[in-house]
C-alpha positions as a Python dict, from the first residue, in 0.01 Angstrom:
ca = {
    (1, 'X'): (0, 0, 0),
    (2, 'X'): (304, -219, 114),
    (3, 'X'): (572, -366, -167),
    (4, 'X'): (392, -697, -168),
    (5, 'X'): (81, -561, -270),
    (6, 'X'): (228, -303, -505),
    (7, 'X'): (422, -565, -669),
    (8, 'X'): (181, -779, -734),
    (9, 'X'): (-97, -543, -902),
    (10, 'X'): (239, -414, -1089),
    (11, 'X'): (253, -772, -1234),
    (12, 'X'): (35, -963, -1193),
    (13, 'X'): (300, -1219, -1022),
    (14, 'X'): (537, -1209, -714),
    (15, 'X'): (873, -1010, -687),
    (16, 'X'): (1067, -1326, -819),
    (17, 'X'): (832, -1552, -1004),
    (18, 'X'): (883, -1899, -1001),
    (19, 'X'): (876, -1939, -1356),
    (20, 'X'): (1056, -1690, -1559),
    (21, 'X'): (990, -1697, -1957),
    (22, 'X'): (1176, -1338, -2069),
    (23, 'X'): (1219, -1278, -2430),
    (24, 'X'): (1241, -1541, -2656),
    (25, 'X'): (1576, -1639, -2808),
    (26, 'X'): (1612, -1394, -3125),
    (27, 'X'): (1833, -1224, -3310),
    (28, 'X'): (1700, -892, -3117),
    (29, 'X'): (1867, -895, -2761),
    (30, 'X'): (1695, -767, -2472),
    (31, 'X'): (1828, -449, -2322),
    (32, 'X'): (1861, -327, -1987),
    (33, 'X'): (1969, 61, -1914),
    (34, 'X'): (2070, 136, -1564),
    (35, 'X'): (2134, 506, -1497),
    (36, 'X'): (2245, 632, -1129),
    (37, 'X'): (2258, 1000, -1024),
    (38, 'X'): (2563, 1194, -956),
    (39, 'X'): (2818, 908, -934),
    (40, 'X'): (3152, 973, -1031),
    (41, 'X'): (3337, 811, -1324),
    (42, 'X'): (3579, 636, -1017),
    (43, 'X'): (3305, 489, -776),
    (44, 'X'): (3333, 183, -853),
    (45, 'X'): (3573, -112, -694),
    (46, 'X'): (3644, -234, -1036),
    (47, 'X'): (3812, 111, -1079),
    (48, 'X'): (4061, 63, -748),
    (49, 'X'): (3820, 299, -555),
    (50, 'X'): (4013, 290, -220),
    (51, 'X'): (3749, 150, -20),
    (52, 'X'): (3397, 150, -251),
    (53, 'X'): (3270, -187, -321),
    (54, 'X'): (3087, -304, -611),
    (55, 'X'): (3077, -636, -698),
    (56, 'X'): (2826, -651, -929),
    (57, 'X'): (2854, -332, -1142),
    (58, 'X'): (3244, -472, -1104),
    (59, 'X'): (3077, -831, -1304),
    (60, 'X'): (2942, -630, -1577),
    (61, 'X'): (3277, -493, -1658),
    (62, 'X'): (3474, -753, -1584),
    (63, 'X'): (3214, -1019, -1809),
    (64, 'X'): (3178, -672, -2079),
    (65, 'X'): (3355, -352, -2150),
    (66, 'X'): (3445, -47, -1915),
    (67, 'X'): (3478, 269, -2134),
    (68, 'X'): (3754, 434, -1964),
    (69, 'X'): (3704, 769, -2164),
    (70, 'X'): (3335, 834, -2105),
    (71, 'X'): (3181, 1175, -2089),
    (72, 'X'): (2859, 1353, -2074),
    (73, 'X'): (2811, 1699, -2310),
    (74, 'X'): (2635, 1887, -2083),
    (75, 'X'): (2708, 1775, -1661),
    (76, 'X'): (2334, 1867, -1548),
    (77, 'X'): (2069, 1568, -1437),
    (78, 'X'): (1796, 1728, -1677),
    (79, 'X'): (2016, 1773, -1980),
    (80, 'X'): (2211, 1472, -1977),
    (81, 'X'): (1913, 1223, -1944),
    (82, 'X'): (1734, 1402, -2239),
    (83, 'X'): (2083, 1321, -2371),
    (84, 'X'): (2051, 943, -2281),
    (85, 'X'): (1734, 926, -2420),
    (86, 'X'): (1752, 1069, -2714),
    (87, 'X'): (2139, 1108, -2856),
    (88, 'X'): (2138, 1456, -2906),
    (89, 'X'): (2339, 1746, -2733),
    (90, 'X'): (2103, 1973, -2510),
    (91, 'X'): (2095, 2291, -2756),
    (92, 'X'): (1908, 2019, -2984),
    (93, 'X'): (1686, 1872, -2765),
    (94, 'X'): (1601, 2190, -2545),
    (95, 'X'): (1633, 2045, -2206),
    (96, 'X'): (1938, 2290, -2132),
    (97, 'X'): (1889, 2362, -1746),
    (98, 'X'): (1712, 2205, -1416),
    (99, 'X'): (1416, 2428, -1481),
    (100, 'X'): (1123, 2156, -1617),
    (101, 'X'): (1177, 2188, -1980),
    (102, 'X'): (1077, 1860, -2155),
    (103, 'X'): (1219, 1744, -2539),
    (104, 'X'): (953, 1683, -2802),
    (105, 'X'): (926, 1377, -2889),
    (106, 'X'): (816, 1457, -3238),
    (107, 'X'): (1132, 1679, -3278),
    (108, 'X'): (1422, 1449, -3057),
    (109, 'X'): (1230, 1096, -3053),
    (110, 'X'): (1373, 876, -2749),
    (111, 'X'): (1542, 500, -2812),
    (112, 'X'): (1276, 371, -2633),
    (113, 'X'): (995, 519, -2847),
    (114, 'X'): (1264, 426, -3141),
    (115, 'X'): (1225, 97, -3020),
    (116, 'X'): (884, 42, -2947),
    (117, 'X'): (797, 88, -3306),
    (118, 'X'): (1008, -174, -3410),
    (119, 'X'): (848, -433, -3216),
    (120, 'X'): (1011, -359, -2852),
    (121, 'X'): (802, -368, -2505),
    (122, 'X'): (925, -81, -2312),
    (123, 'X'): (924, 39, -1975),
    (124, 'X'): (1056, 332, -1770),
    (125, 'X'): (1067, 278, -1429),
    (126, 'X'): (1268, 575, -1187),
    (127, 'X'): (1408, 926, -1214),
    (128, 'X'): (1260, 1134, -1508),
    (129, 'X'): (1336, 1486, -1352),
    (130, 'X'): (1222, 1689, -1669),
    (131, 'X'): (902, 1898, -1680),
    (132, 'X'): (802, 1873, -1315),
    (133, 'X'): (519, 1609, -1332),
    (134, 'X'): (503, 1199, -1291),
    (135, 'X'): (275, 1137, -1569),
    (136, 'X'): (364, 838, -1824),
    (137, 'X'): (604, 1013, -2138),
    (138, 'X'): (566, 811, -2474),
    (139, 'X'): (723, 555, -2592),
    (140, 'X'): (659, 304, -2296),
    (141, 'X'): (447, 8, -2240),
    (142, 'X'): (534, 33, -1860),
    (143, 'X'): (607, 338, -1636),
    (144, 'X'): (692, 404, -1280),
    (145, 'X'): (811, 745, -1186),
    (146, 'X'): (808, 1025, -979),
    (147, 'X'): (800, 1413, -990),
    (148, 'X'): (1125, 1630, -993),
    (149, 'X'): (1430, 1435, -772),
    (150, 'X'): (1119, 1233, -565),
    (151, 'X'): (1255, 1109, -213),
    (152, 'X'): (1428, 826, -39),
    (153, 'X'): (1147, 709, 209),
    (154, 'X'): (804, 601, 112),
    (155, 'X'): (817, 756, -221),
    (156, 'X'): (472, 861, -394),
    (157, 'X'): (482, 666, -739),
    (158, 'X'): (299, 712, -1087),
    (159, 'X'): (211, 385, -1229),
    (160, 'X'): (43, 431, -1561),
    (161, 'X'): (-117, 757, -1469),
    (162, 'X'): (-226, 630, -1137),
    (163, 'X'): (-61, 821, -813),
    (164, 'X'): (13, 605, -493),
    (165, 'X'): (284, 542, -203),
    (166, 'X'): (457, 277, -183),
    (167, 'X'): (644, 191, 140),
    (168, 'X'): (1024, 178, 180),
    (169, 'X'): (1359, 304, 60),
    (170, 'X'): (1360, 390, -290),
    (171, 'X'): (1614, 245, -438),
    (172, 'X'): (1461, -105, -346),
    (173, 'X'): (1138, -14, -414),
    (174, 'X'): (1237, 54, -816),
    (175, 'X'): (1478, -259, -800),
    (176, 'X'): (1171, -460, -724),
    (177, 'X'): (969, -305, -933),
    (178, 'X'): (1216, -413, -1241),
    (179, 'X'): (1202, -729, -1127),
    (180, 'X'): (847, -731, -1114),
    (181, 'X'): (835, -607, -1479),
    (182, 'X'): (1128, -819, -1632),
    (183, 'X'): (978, -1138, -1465),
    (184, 'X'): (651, -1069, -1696),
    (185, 'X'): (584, -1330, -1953),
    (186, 'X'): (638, -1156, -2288),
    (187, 'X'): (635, -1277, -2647),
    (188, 'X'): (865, -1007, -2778),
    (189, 'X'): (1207, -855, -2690),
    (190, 'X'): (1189, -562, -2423),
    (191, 'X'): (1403, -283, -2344),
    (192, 'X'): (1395, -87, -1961),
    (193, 'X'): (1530, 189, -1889),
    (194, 'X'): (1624, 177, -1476),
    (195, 'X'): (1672, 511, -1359),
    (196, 'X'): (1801, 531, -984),
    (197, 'X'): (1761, 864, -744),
    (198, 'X'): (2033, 734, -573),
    (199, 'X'): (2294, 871, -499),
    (200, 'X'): (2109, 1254, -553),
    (201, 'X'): (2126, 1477, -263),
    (202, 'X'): (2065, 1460, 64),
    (203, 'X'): (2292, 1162, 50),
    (204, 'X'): (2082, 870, 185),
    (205, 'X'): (2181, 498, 218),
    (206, 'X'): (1969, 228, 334),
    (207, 'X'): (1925, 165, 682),
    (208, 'X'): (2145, -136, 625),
    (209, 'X'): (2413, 10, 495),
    (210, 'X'): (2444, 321, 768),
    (211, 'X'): (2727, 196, 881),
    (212, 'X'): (2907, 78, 589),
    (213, 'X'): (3277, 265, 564),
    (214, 'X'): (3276, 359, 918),
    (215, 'X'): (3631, 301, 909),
    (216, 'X'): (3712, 449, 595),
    (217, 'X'): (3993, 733, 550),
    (218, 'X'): (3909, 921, 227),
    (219, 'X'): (4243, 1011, 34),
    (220, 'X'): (4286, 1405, 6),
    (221, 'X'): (4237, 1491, -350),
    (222, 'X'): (4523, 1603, -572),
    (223, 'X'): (4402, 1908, -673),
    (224, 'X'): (4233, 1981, -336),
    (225, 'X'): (4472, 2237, -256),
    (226, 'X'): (4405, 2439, -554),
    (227, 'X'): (4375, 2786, -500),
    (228, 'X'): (4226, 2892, -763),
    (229, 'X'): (4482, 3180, -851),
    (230, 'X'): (4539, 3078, -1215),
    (231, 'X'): (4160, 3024, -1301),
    (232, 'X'): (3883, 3291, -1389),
    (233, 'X'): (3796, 3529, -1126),
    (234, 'X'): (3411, 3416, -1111),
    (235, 'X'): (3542, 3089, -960),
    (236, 'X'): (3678, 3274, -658),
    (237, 'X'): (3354, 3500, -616),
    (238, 'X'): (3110, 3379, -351),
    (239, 'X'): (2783, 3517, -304),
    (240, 'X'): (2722, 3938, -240),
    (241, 'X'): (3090, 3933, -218),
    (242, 'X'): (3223, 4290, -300),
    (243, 'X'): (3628, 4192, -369),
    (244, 'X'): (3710, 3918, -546),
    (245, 'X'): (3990, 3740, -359),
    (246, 'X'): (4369, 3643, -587),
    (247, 'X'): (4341, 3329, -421),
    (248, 'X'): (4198, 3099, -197),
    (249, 'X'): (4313, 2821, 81),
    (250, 'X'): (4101, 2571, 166),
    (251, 'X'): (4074, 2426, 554),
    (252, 'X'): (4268, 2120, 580),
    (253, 'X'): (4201, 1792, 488),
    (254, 'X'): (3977, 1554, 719),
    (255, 'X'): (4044, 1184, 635),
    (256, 'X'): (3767, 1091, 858),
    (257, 'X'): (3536, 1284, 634),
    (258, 'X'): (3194, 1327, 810),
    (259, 'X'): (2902, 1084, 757),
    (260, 'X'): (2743, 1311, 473),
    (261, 'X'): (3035, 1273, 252),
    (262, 'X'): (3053, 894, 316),
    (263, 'X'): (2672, 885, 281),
    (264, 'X'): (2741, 947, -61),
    (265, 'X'): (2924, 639, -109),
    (266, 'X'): (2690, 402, 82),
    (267, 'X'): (2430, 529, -109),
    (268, 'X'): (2585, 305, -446),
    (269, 'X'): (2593, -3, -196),
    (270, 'X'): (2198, -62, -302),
    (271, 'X'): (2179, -4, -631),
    (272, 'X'): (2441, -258, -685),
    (273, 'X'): (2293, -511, -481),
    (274, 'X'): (2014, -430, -695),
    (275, 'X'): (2195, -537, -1017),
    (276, 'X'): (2325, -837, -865),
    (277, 'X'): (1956, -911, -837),
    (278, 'X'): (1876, -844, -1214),
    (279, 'X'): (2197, -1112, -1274),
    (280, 'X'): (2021, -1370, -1066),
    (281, 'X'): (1693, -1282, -1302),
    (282, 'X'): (1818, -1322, -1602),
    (283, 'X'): (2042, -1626, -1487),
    (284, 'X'): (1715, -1807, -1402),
    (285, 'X'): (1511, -1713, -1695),
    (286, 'X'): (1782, -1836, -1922),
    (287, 'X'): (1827, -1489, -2112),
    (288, 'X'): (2104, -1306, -1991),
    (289, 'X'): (2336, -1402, -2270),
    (290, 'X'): (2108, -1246, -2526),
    (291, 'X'): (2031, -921, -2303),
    (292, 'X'): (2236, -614, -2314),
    (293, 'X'): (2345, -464, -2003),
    (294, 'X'): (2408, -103, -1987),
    (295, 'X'): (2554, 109, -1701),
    (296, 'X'): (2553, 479, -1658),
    (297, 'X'): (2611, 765, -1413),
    (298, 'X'): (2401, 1094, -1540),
    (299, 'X'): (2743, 1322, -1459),
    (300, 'X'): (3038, 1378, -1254),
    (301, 'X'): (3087, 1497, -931),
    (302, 'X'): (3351, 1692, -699),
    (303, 'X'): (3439, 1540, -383),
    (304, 'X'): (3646, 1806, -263),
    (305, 'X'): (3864, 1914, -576),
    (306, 'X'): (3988, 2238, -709),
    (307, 'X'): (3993, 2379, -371),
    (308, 'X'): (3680, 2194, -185),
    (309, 'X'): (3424, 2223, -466),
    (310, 'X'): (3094, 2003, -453),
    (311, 'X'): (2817, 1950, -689),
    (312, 'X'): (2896, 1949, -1095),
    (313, 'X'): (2838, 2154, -1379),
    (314, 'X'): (3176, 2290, -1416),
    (315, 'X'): (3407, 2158, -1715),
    (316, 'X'): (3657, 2022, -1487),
    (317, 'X'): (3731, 1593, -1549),
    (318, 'X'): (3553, 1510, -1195),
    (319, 'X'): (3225, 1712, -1344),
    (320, 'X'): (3209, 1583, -1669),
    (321, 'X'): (3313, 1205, -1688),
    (322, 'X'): (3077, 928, -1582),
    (323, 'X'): (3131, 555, -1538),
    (324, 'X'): (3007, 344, -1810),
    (325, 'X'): (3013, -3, -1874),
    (326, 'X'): (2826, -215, -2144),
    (327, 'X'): (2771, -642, -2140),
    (328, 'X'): (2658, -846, -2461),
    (329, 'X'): (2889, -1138, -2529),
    (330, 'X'): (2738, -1142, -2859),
    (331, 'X'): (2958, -860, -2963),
    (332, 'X'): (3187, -742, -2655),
    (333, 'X'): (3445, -927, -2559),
    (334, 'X'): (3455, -999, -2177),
    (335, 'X'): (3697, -770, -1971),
    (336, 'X'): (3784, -532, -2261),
    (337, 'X'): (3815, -177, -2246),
    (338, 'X'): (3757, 85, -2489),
    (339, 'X'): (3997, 385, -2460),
    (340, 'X'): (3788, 591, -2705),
    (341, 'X'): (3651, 881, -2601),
    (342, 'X'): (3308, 789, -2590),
    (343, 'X'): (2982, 1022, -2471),
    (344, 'X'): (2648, 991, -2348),
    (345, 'X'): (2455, 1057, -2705),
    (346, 'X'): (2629, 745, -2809),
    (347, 'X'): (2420, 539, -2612),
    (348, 'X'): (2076, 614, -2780),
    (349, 'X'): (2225, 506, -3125),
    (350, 'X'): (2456, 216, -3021),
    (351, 'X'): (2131, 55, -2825),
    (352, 'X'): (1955, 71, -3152),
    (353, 'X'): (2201, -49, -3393),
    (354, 'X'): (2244, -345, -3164),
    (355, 'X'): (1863, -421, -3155),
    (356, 'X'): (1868, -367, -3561),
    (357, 'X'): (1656, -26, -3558),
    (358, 'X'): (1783, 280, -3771),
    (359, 'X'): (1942, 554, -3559),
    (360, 'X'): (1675, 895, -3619),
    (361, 'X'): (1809, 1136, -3850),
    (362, 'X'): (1845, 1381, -3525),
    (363, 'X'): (2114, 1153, -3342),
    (364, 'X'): (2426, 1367, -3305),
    (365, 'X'): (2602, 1036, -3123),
    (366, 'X'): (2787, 758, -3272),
    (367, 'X'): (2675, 378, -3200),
    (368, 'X'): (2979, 223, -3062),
    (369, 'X'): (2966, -128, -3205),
    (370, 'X'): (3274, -16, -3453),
    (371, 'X'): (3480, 0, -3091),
    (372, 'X'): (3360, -339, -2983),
    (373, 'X'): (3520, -487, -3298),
    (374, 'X'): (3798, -340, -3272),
    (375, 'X'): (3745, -35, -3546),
    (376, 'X'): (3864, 288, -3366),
    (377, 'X'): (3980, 410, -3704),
    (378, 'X'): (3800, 790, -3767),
    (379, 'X'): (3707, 782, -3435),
    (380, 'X'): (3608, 1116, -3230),
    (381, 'X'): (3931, 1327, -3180),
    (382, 'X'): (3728, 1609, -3001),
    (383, 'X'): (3424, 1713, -2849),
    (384, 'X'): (3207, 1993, -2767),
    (385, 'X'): (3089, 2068, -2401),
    (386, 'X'): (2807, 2311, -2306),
    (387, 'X'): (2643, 2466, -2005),
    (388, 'X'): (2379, 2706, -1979),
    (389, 'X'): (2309, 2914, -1690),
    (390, 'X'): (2109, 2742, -1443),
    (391, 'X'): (1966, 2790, -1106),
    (392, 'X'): (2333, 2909, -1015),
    (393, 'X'): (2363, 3286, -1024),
    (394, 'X'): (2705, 3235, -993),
    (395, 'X'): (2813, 3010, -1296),
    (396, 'X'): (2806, 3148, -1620),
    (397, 'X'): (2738, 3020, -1939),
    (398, 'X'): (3017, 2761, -2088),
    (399, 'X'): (3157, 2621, -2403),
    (400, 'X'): (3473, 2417, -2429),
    (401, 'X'): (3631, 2171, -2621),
    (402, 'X'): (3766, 1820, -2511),
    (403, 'X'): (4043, 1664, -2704),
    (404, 'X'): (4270, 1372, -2626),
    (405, 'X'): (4506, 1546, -2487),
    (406, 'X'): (4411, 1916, -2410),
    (407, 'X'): (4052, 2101, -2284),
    (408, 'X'): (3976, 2473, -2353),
    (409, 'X'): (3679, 2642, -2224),
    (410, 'X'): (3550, 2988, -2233),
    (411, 'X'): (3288, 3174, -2073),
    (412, 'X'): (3053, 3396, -2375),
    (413, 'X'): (2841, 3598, -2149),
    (414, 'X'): (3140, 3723, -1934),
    (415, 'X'): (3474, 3931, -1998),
    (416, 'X'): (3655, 3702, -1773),
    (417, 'X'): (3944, 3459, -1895),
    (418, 'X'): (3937, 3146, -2064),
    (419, 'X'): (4051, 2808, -1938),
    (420, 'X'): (4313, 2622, -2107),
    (421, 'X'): (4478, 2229, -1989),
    (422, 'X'): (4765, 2038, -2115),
    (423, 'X'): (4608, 1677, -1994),
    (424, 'X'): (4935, 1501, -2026),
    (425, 'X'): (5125, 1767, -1854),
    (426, 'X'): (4832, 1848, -1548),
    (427, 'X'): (4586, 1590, -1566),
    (428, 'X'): (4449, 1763, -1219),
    (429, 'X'): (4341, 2072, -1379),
    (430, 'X'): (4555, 2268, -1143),
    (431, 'X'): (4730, 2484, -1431),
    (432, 'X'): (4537, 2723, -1637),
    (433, 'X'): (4762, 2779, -1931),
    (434, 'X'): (4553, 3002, -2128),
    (435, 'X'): (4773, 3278, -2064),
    (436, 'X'): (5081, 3131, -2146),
    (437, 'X'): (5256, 3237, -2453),
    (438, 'X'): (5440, 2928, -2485),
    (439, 'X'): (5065, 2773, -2600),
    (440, 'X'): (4989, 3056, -2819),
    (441, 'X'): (4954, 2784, -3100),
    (442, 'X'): (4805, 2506, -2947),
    (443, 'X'): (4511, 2764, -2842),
    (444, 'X'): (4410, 2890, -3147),
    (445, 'X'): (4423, 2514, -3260),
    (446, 'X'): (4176, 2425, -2989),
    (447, 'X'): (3949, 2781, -3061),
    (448, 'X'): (3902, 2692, -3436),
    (449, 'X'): (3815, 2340, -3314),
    (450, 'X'): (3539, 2474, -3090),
    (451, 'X'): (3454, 2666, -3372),
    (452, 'X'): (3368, 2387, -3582),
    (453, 'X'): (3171, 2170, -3311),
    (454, 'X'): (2944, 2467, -3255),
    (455, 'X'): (2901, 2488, -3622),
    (456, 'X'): (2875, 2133, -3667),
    (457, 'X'): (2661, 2014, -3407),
    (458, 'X'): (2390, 2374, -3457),
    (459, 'X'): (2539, 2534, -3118),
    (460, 'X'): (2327, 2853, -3130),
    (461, 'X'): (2545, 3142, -3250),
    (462, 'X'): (2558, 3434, -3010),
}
């Protein structure tokens, strides 16, 4: 089945109909949630990225808000898209690892479903990457997925229960069918929830965009020289080694990094050429004043930091913050930012408080629409991370504590030594301080707060 054909059995009408109705005008906005994989809190040209372009994420924050303090509680694909979905920290919902756990939908409802019983058409269309199967999850009218991480050429879709491939690069192939799906004629508001493989491992851009960066230099890292000597020992273990080194050197810095690393990058170049199509969508169909436009990376990742690490999972800033932006000129003023510290759960409750629907009784996040009018007042001072062993042998379980101006982690299930950051001081992580009388205070203020947010928020006590 080519894309034509598949797009027009998935509407009913071609990619960009010619006559566009959306939702009608009504106090309930639209919403659109776009979620990418693996894309760090600074790729993004709105963010001075040093040679990353994004003009049309950059639109959405310049014509909305960029929340500069933006985190996810648990830096795992599984874990923080049950988090997305349904505002609660992963030792609530279940979905703690990469291992095909699902959330119950009974238990941890989803916005979407949240919506959809308030009068919402709904549609999933992407990445689930829970239990390992592509059938339709409730809670949507629409759905378009794919088992586990799929793949980026001639992906084999679910459509409603229905298996087939479609034919091309995958990132296009869910762009169009959104725009398929939004271009529907509808007598209701809708919300859909985009969710990109890109920019997942094995790093793979378009054919169009191989090329893109050639002549980039990628700046060395500040803390990619850091050997580690200060930190737990388990971070300078690698695998069946018998000693476990004092320290470590990495090799030396290649500013002509090799096409894998910048694969990573020109991997984004679609999926924002892809929201630049949704603009033009909504532009034409009159609506895109009254839609809400929602940005996300699922977690962090290292490019090289604390001593040449890749991947995420680790408490570190690179692992754990996400880019985030949010546009609704109803309510967010155009090129603000919000400072707050702000987390993935909030999304699922903000999304419904802005479409009118209660928040379920469950939701552990905050809506946000106090920050977008200006309310910061009693605002999150803290917040609790967690990890859970994964498919990893070497990274153990973690729970730390994130504060405006100071992070301490420890490890439960090992005997090894806590981390400990002054933020202001070492915002590059480069200093554990954990050790250091001088802090004696300050981390027994931070281990009673961690306390608290386990109580609180029904950590499991070990």
């Amino acid at each position: 089945m080519n894309r034509r054909n598949f797009l027009s059995q998935a509407s009913g009408v071609a990619a960009l109909p010619a006559c566009l109705s959306g939702a009608p005008k009504s106090p309930q906005p639209n919403i659109i949630f776009i979620l990418t994989d693996d894309q760090r809190w600074d790729a993004l040209g709105c963010l001075n990225h040093p040679f990353v372009k994004t003009p049309n994420l950059d639109r959405i924050r310049r014509e909305g808000a960029l929340f500069s303090n933006s985190f996810v509680t648990t830096s795992l694909c599984s874990p923080s898209r049950a988090s997305f979905l349904t505002g609660t920290y992963a030792h609530r919902h279940g979905v703690i690892d990469n291992t095909g756990r699902e959330f119950e939908p009974g238990k941890t409802p989803s916005f979407p479903e949240l919506l959809q019983a308030r009068g919402y058409e709904t549609a999933f269309i992407g990445k689930w990457h829970m239990a390992p199967h592509a059938n339709p999850r409730r809670g949507f009218d629409y759905w378009l997925s794919f088992r586990g991480q799929g793949v980026y050429t001639d992906p084999t879709l679910n459509e409603n229960g229905r298996e087939f491939q479609a034919k091309g690069y995958i990132t296009d192939v869910l762009t169009d069918s959104a725009l398929a799906w939004l271009g529907r004629k509808r007598d209701k508001p809708y919300c859909l929830y985009l969710s990109h493989k890109a920019i997942h491992e094995p790093f793979t851009p378009a054919e169009r965009h191989r090329d893109l960066y050639r002549d980039a230099k990628v700046p060395e890292p500040p803390n990619y020289r850091d050997d580690l000597s200060s930190k737990p020992a388990w971070q300078r273990r690698r695998k069946d080694q018998a000693d476990v080194p004092a320290a470590r050197k990495p090799a030396p810095w290649n500013p002509k990094r090799p096409d894998r690393f910048m694969d990573y990058y020109r991997a984004i170049a679609a999926v924002d050429e892809g929201v630049g199509r949704i603009y033009s969508l909504l532009e034409h169909a009159g609506t895109l004043d009254n839609t809400i436009i929602a940005f996300a990376g699922d977690n962090g990742y290292f490019k090289g930091e604390h001593g040449g690490r890749g991947d995420k999972r680790l408490a570190y800033e690179e692992s754990i913050r996400i880019p985030f932006l949010m546009r609704y000129p109803r309510l967010i003023r155009p090129g603000s930012t919000v400072d707050e510290m702000v987390l993935n759960i909030d999304l699922a409750p903000t999304l419904l408080d802005l479409a009118g629907a209660p928040a379920h009784r469950g939701m552990q996040g905050r809506s946000l629409r106090p920050l977008f009018e200006g309310r910061s007042q009693g605002w999150r001072d803290s917040w609790l991370y967690e990890y859970w062993v994964d498919l990893n042998p070497l990274l153990p379980r973690m729970v730390g504590v994130r504060t405006r101006s100071h992070k301490f982690v420890r490890y439960p299930d090992t005997k090894d030594i806590s981390e400990m950051y002054d933020l202001r001081k070492d915002p590059h992580e480069l200093l554990n301080v954990a050790l250091d009388a001088s802090y004696a205070s300050k981390k027994q203020e931070l281990e009673n707060e961690l306390a608290r947010l386990m109580h609180d928020t029904g950590y499991p006590q070990s």
